[in-house]
Amino acid sequence: MTERGGTHLTGGVLCPPPLIGTPDASTFYSGPRQAYEAHREALEVITGRTDHRGEDPGLAALMYQLNMAIFWPSMIAYWQAVAVAAAHGLTATDIAPYAAKNFAGMGHFIDFYAPRIDAGNHAGDVDRTAMGLASIDHVVHTARDAGVDTAFPEAVQDLFRRVVAAGHGSDSFSSAVELLKSPKE
């Protein structure tokens, strides 16, 4: 393409198809800044918010994938909760407002932990991994007792156990980041 005079601009759209063309939808872009700026007005018709991440054409795709790494497990966690709720006679609609508030509150945790993680601070002054392990143990038992598939919460439980086994039981559960940086052995 570039050998014929074209310019490659990568885009990672962060909305489902029905939201294309709305002002609150967003897209990551990467590649030549000049091309992004030259076509920004048209790009903002596709999604109202655009975010140029840099010259490296792979950065938009990376940012998209990082968001999907959050999205898919979060939705599966919600579906897990829906399955447990259903086993107790509750509907997805019954728990939807509480799930939405839970998701909305996640921003607080992200804002709190991000600078601590960047500083390498996993002090157990606010939370402890052992406490998280006890909590996820209850989640697994609740799902199992309800007759619901436990594969997803057991995967989370396994991670908490590995962090505790690595000596971080009294550290913040953010210390899981350090374990996740290396392949599971």
mmCIF file of C-alpha atoms in Angstrom:
data_model
loop_
_atom_site.group_PDB
_atom_site.id
_atom_site.type_symbol
_atom_site.label_atom_id
_atom_site.label_comp_id
_atom_site.label_asym_id
_atom_site.label_seq_id
_atom_site.Cartn_x
_atom_site.Cartn_y
_atom_site.Cartn_z
ATOM 1 C CA MET A 1 0.000 0.000 0.000
ATOM 2 C CA THR A 2 2.679 2.546 0.931
ATOM 3 C CA GLU A 3 4.627 1.693 -2.216
ATOM 4 C CA ARG A 4 1.599 3.027 -4.148
ATOM 5 C CA GLY A 5 1.361 6.226 -2.129
ATOM 6 C CA GLY A 6 -1.090 4.996 0.523
ATOM 7 C CA THR A 7 -0.836 5.631 4.232
ATOM 8 C CA HIS A 8 -1.772 3.062 6.857
ATOM 9 C CA LEU A 9 -3.666 4.241 9.926
ATOM 10 C CA THR A 10 -4.696 1.489 12.355
ATOM 11 C CA GLY A 11 -7.972 1.772 14.255
ATOM 12 C CA GLY A 12 -9.341 -0.126 17.228
ATOM 13 C CA VAL A 13 -13.060 0.580 17.702
ATOM 14 C CA LEU A 14 -14.326 0.278 21.285
ATOM 15 C CA CYS A 15 -18.054 -0.055 20.783
ATOM 16 C CA PRO A 16 -20.578 -2.506 19.393
ATOM 17 C CA PRO A 17 -21.911 -1.843 15.873
ATOM 18 C CA PRO A 18 -25.135 -0.111 17.021
ATOM 19 C CA LEU A 19 -23.063 2.650 18.634
ATOM 20 C CA ILE A 20 -21.067 3.499 15.495
ATOM 21 C CA GLY A 21 -21.740 7.116 14.607
ATOM 22 C CA THR A 22 -22.538 8.185 18.169
ATOM 23 C CA PRO A 23 -20.593 10.843 20.055
ATOM 24 C CA ASP A 24 -19.801 8.625 23.049
ATOM 25 C CA ALA A 25 -18.235 5.821 21.001
ATOM 26 C CA SER A 26 -14.453 5.802 20.798
ATOM 27 C CA THR A 27 -11.635 4.481 18.647
ATOM 28 C CA PHE A 28 -7.903 4.185 19.192
ATOM 29 C CA TYR A 29 -5.777 5.143 16.193
ATOM 30 C CA SER A 30 -2.082 4.734 15.527
ATOM 31 C CA GLY A 31 0.191 5.414 12.603
ATOM 32 C CA PRO A 32 1.307 8.653 11.017
ATOM 33 C CA ARG A 33 0.035 11.584 13.079
ATOM 34 C CA GLN A 34 -0.243 13.675 9.923
ATOM 35 C CA ALA A 35 -2.697 11.182 8.382
ATOM 36 C CA TYR A 36 -4.697 11.055 11.608
ATOM 37 C CA GLU A 37 -4.946 14.850 11.818
ATOM 38 C CA ALA A 38 -5.782 15.173 8.116
ATOM 39 C CA HIS A 39 -8.742 12.804 8.487
ATOM 40 C CA ARG A 40 -9.693 13.425 12.110
ATOM 41 C CA GLU A 41 -12.969 15.149 11.265
ATOM 42 C CA ALA A 42 -14.117 12.177 9.179
ATOM 43 C CA LEU A 43 -12.901 9.710 11.824
ATOM 44 C CA GLU A 44 -14.958 11.516 14.459
ATOM 45 C CA VAL A 45 -18.075 10.815 12.388
ATOM 46 C CA ILE A 46 -17.412 7.086 12.809
ATOM 47 C CA THR A 47 -16.918 7.421 16.558
ATOM 48 C CA GLY A 48 -17.237 10.726 18.360
ATOM 49 C CA ARG A 49 -14.089 10.225 20.390
ATOM 50 C CA THR A 50 -10.762 9.431 18.803
ATOM 51 C CA ASP A 51 -7.447 8.837 20.519
ATOM 52 C CA HIS A 52 -4.196 8.819 18.542
ATOM 53 C CA ARG A 53 -1.796 6.581 20.489
ATOM 54 C CA GLY A 54 1.373 7.176 18.496
ATOM 55 C CA GLU A 55 3.235 6.544 15.282
ATOM 56 C CA ASP A 56 3.674 2.785 15.790
ATOM 57 C CA PRO A 57 0.779 1.276 13.795
ATOM 58 C CA GLY A 58 0.479 -1.582 16.308
ATOM 59 C CA LEU A 59 -0.400 0.632 19.278
ATOM 60 C CA ALA A 60 -4.094 1.020 18.388
ATOM 61 C CA ALA A 61 -4.474 -2.757 18.108
ATOM 62 C CA LEU A 62 -2.627 -3.237 21.410
ATOM 63 C CA MET A 63 -4.873 -0.729 23.206
ATOM 64 C CA TYR A 64 -7.921 -2.469 21.735
ATOM 65 C CA GLN A 65 -6.668 -5.868 22.923
ATOM 66 C CA LEU A 66 -5.938 -4.506 26.411
ATOM 67 C CA ASN A 67 -9.535 -3.333 26.608
ATOM 68 C CA MET A 68 -10.773 -6.729 25.433
ATOM 69 C CA ALA A 69 -8.612 -8.374 28.125
ATOM 70 C CA ILE A 70 -10.745 -6.434 30.608
ATOM 71 C CA PHE A 71 -14.078 -6.699 28.784
ATOM 72 C CA TRP A 72 -14.372 -10.451 28.209
ATOM 73 C CA PRO A 73 -13.501 -11.668 31.722
ATOM 74 C CA SER A 74 -15.701 -8.909 33.180
ATOM 75 C CA MET A 75 -18.676 -10.031 31.122
ATOM 76 C CA ILE A 76 -18.049 -13.673 32.001
ATOM 77 C CA ALA A 77 -17.946 -12.660 35.672
ATOM 78 C CA TYR A 78 -21.335 -11.011 35.180
ATOM 79 C CA TRP A 79 -22.700 -14.093 33.405
ATOM 80 C CA GLN A 80 -21.365 -16.217 36.280
ATOM 81 C CA ALA A 81 -23.305 -14.012 38.697
ATOM 82 C CA VAL A 82 -26.419 -14.314 36.502
ATOM 83 C CA ALA A 83 -26.115 -18.121 36.575
ATOM 84 C CA VAL A 84 -25.791 -18.185 40.380
ATOM 85 C CA ALA A 85 -28.659 -15.706 40.705
ATOM 86 C CA ALA A 86 -30.841 -17.880 38.446
ATOM 87 C CA ALA A 87 -30.099 -20.902 40.639
ATOM 88 C CA HIS A 88 -31.642 -18.898 43.474
ATOM 89 C CA GLY A 89 -34.685 -17.690 41.526
ATOM 90 C CA LEU A 90 -33.348 -14.258 40.576
ATOM 91 C CA THR A 91 -33.244 -12.958 37.020
ATOM 92 C CA ALA A 92 -30.551 -11.078 35.146
ATOM 93 C CA THR A 93 -32.858 -8.065 35.318
ATOM 94 C CA ASP A 94 -33.090 -8.418 39.115
ATOM 95 C CA ILE A 95 -29.341 -8.085 39.539
ATOM 96 C CA ALA A 96 -28.620 -5.753 36.591
ATOM 97 C CA PRO A 97 -28.696 -2.471 38.566
ATOM 98 C CA TYR A 98 -26.307 -3.868 41.169
ATOM 99 C CA ALA A 99 -23.971 -5.286 38.532
ATOM 100 C CA ALA A 100 -23.933 -1.930 36.724
ATOM 101 C CA LYS A 101 -23.063 -0.133 39.986
ATOM 102 C CA ASN A 102 -20.314 -2.690 40.600
ATOM 103 C CA PHE A 103 -18.829 -2.080 37.144
ATOM 104 C CA ALA A 104 -19.145 1.702 37.565
ATOM 105 C CA GLY A 105 -17.294 1.495 40.886
ATOM 106 C CA MET A 106 -14.370 -0.346 39.304
ATOM 107 C CA GLY A 107 -12.968 2.995 38.151
ATOM 108 C CA HIS A 108 -12.222 3.854 41.779
ATOM 109 C CA PHE A 109 -10.089 0.727 42.160
ATOM 110 C CA ILE A 110 -8.272 1.287 38.874
ATOM 111 C CA ASP A 111 -7.503 4.910 39.786
ATOM 112 C CA PHE A 112 -6.320 3.845 43.242
ATOM 113 C CA TYR A 113 -4.157 0.879 42.220
ATOM 114 C CA ALA A 114 -2.603 2.138 38.943
ATOM 115 C CA PRO A 115 -0.068 4.544 40.515
ATOM 116 C CA ARG A 116 0.716 2.049 43.279
ATOM 117 C CA ILE A 117 1.380 -0.704 40.735
ATOM 118 C CA ASP A 118 3.531 1.630 38.617
ATOM 119 C CA ALA A 119 5.549 2.438 41.760
ATOM 120 C CA GLY A 120 5.906 -1.263 42.626
ATOM 121 C CA ASN A 121 3.898 -0.701 45.804
ATOM 122 C CA HIS A 122 1.948 -3.831 46.707
ATOM 123 C CA ALA A 123 1.826 -3.084 50.432
ATOM 124 C CA GLY A 124 -0.976 -4.841 52.267
ATOM 125 C CA ASP A 125 -2.085 -1.616 53.926
ATOM 126 C CA VAL A 126 -5.504 -1.532 52.248
ATOM 127 C CA ASP A 127 -6.140 -5.159 51.315
ATOM 128 C CA ARG A 128 -4.402 -8.491 51.511
ATOM 129 C CA THR A 129 -4.223 -11.329 49.016
ATOM 130 C CA ALA A 130 -5.130 -13.830 51.746
ATOM 131 C CA MET A 131 -8.353 -11.876 52.309
ATOM 132 C CA GLY A 132 -9.094 -12.008 48.571
ATOM 133 C CA LEU A 133 -8.446 -15.753 48.555
ATOM 134 C CA ALA A 134 -10.927 -16.254 51.396
ATOM 135 C CA SER A 135 -13.485 -14.187 49.490
ATOM 136 C CA ILE A 136 -13.077 -16.039 46.190
ATOM 137 C CA ASP A 137 -13.258 -19.343 48.121
ATOM 138 C CA HIS A 138 -16.759 -18.268 49.205
ATOM 139 C CA VAL A 139 -17.649 -17.348 45.607
ATOM 140 C CA VAL A 140 -16.580 -20.807 44.399
ATOM 141 C CA HIS A 141 -18.480 -22.560 47.203
ATOM 142 C CA THR A 142 -21.608 -20.494 46.532
ATOM 143 C CA ALA A 143 -21.523 -21.369 42.828
ATOM 144 C CA ARG A 144 -20.827 -25.039 43.516
ATOM 145 C CA ASP A 145 -23.634 -25.234 46.107
ATOM 146 C CA ALA A 146 -25.981 -23.664 43.542
ATOM 147 C CA GLY A 147 -25.053 -26.331 40.981
ATOM 148 C CA VAL A 148 -23.441 -23.767 38.689
ATOM 149 C CA ASP A 149 -20.263 -24.281 36.643
ATOM 150 C CA THR A 150 -17.275 -23.148 38.710
ATOM 151 C CA ALA A 151 -14.521 -23.090 36.067
ATOM 152 C CA PHE A 152 -14.289 -19.298 35.896
ATOM 153 C CA PRO A 153 -14.190 -18.518 39.637
ATOM 154 C CA GLU A 154 -11.868 -21.489 40.145
ATOM 155 C CA ALA A 155 -9.421 -19.918 37.675
ATOM 156 C CA VAL A 156 -9.496 -16.740 39.763
ATOM 157 C CA GLN A 157 -9.147 -18.824 42.936
ATOM 158 C CA ASP A 158 -6.122 -20.581 41.412
ATOM 159 C CA LEU A 159 -4.445 -17.245 40.741
ATOM 160 C CA PHE A 160 -5.051 -16.078 44.323
ATOM 161 C CA ARG A 161 -3.623 -19.364 45.642
ATOM 162 C CA ARG A 162 -0.520 -18.969 43.475
ATOM 163 C CA VAL A 163 0.023 -15.403 44.706
ATOM 164 C CA VAL A 164 -0.305 -16.548 48.335
ATOM 165 C CA ALA A 165 2.024 -19.524 47.660
ATOM 166 C CA ALA A 166 4.573 -17.092 46.212
ATOM 167 C CA GLY A 167 4.710 -15.416 49.620
ATOM 168 C CA HIS A 168 2.344 -12.499 49.020
ATOM 169 C CA GLY A 169 -0.540 -13.439 51.324
ATOM 170 C CA SER A 170 -0.080 -10.315 53.433
ATOM 171 C CA ASP A 171 0.572 -8.094 50.394
ATOM 172 C CA SER A 172 -2.074 -6.344 48.317
ATOM 173 C CA PHE A 173 -3.823 -8.502 45.770
ATOM 174 C CA SER A 174 -2.317 -6.117 43.212
ATOM 175 C CA SER A 175 0.816 -8.242 43.678
ATOM 176 C CA ALA A 176 -0.890 -10.657 41.284
ATOM 177 C CA VAL A 177 0.372 -8.329 38.539
ATOM 178 C CA GLU A 178 3.932 -9.448 39.246
ATOM 179 C CA LEU A 179 2.944 -13.107 38.982
ATOM 180 C CA LEU A 180 1.015 -12.458 35.762
ATOM 181 C CA LYS A 181 4.053 -10.873 34.128
ATOM 182 C CA SER A 182 5.657 -14.317 33.843
ATOM 183 C CA PRO A 183 4.267 -17.404 32.142
ATOM 184 C CA LYS A 184 2.662 -19.983 34.438
ATOM 185 C CA GLU A 185 5.122 -22.755 35.152
#
